[in-house]
Tab-separated table of N, CA and C in Angstrom:
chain	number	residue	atom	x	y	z
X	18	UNK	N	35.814	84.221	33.571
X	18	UNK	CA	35.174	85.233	34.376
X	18	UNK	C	36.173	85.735	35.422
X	19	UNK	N	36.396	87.121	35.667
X	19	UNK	CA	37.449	87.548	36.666
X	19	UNK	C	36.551	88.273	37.620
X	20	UNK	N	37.136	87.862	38.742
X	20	UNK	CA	36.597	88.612	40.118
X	20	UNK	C	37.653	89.600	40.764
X	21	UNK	N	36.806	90.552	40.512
X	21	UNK	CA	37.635	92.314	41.193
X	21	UNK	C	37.577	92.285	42.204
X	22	UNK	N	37.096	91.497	43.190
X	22	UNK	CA	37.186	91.656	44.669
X	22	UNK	C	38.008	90.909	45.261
X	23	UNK	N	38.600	90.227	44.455
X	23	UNK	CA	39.874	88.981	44.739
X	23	UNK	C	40.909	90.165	45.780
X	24	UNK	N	40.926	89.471	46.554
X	24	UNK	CA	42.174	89.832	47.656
X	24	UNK	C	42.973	89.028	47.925
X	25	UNK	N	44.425	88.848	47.763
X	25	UNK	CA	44.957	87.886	48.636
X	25	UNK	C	45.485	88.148	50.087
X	26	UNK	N	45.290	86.623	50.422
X	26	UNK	CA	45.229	86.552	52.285
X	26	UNK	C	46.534	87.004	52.531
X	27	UNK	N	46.646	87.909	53.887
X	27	UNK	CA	47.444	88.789	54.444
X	27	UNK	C	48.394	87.227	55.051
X	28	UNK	N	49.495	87.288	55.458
X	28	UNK	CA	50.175	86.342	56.258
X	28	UNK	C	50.832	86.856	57.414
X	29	UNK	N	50.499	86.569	58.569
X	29	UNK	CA	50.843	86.970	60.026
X	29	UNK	C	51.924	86.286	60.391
X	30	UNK	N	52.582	86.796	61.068
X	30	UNK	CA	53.804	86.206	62.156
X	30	UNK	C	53.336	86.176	63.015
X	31	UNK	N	53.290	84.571	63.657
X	31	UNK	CA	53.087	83.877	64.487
X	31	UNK	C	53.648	84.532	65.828
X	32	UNK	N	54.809	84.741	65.723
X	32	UNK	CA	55.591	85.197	66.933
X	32	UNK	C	56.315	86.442	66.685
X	33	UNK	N	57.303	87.396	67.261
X	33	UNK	CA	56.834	88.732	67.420
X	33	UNK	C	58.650	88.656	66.890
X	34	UNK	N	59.186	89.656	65.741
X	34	UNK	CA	60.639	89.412	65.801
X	34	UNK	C	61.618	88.884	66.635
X	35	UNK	N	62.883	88.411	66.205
X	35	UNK	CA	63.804	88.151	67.151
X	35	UNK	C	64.687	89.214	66.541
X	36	UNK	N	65.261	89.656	68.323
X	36	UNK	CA	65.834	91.401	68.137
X	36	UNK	C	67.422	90.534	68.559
X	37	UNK	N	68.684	90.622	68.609
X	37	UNK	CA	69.996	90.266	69.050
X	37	UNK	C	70.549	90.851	69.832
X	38	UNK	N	70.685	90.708	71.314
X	38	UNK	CA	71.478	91.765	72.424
X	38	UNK	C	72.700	91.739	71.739
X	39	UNK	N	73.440	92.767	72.386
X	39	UNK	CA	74.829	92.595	72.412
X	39	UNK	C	75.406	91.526	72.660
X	40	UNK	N	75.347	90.410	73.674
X	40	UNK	CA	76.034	90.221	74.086
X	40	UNK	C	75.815	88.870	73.340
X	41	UNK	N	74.334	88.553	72.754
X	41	UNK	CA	74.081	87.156	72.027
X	41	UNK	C	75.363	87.186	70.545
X	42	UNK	N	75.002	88.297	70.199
X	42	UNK	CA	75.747	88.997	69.027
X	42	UNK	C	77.867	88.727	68.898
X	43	UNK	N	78.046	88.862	70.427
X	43	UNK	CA	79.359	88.890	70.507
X	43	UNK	C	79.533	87.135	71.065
X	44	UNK	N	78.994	86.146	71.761
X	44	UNK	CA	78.550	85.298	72.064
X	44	UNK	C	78.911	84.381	70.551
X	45	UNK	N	77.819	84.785	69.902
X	45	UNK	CA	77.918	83.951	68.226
X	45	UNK	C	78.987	84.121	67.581
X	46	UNK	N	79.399	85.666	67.449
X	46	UNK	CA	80.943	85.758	66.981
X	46	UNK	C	82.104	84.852	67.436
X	47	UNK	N	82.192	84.960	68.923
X	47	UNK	CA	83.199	84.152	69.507
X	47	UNK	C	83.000	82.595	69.072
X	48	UNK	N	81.853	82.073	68.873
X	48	UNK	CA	81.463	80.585	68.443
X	48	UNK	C	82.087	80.261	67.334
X	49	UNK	N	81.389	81.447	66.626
X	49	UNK	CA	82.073	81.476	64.625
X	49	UNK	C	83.722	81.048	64.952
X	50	UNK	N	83.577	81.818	65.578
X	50	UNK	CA	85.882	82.153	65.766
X	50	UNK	C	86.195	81.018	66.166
X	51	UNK	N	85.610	80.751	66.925
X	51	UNK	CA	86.365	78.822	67.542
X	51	UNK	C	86.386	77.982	66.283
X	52	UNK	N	84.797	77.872	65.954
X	52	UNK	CA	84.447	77.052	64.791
X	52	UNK	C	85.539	76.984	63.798
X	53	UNK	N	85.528	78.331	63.056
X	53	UNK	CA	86.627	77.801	61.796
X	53	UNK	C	88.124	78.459	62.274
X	54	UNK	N	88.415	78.790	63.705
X	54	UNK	CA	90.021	79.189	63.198
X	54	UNK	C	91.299	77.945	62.966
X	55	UNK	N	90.596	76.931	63.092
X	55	UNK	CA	91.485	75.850	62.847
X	55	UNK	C	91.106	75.086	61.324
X	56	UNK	N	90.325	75.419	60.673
X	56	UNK	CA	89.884	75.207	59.395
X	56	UNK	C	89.037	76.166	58.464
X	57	UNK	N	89.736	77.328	58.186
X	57	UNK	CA	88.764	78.361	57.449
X	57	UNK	C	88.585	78.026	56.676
X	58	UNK	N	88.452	77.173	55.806
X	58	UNK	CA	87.652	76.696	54.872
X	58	UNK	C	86.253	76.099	55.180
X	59	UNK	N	86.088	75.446	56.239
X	59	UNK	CA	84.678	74.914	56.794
X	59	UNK	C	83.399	76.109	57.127
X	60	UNK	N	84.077	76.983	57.084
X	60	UNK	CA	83.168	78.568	56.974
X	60	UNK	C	81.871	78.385	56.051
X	61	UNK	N	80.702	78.271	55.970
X	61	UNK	CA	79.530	78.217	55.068
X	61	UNK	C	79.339	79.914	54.598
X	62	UNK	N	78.696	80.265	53.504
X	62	UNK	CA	77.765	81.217	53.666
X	62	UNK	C	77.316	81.621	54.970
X	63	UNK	N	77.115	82.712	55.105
X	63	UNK	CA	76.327	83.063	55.814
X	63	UNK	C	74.958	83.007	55.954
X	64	UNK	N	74.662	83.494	54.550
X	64	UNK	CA	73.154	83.186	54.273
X	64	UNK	C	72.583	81.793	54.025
X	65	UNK	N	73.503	81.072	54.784
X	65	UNK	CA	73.271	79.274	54.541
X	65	UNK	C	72.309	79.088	55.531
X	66	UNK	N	71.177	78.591	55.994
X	66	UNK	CA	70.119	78.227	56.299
X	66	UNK	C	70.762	77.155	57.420
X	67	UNK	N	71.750	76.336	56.374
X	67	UNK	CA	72.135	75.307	57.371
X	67	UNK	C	73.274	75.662	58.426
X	68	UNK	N	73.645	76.999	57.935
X	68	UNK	CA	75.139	77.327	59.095
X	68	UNK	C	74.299	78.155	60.043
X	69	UNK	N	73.346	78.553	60.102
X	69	UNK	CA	72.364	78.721	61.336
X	69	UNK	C	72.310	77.778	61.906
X	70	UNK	N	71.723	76.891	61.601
X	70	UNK	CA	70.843	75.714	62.162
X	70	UNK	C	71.820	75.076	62.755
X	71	UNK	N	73.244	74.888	62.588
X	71	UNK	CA	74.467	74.065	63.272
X	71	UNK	C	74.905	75.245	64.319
X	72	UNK	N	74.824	76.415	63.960
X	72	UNK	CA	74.995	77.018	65.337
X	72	UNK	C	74.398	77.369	66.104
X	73	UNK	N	73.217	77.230	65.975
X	73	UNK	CA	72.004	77.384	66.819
X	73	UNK	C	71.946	76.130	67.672
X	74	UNK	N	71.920	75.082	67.133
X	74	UNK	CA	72.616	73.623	68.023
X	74	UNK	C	73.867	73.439	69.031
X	75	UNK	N	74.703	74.146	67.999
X	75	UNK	CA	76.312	74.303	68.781
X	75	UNK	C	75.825	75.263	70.455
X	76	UNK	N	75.290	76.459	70.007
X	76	UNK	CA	74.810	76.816	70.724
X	76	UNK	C	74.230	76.583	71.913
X	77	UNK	N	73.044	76.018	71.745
X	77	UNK	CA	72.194	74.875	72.826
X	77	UNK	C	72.499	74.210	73.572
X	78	UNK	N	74.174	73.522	72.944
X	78	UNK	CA	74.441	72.505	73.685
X	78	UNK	C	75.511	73.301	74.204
X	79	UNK	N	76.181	73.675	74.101
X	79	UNK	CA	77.339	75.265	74.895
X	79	UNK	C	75.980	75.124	76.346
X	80	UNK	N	75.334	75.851	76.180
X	80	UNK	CA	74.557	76.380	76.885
X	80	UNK	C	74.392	75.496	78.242
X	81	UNK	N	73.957	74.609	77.692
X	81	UNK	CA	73.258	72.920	78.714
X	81	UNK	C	74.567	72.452	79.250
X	82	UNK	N	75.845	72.863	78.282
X	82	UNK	CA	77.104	72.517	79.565
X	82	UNK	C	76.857	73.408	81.144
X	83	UNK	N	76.694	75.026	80.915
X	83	UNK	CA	77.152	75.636	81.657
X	83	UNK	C	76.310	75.543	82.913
């Protein structure tokens, strides 16, 4: 038996985009640049899930020095 009124559930974002200033933007670049100019090979994807997640940390803790 099939039901024509079947809808599937819409999925909301919880929280509202994250937009990148300039300066977060040039900030991450300069990180990248430290990171691998002494080993460009340690460079991930970009679209690596996990080379976010290590600079988003690297990050954090940059931060909590200053």
């Amino acid at each position: 038996m099939e039901n024509d009124d079947y809808q599937p559930l819409l999925r909301r974002r919880r929280s509202s985009y994250f937009k990148w200033t300039e300066s977060k933007v040039l900030e991450f670049l300069e990180l990248v640049l430290d990171l691998v100019k002494d080993v460009p090979e340690s460079l991930e994807k970009p679209t690596a899930q996990k080379f976010y997640a290590k600079m988003h940390l690297k990050l954090s803790m940059e931060s909590r020095k200053r």
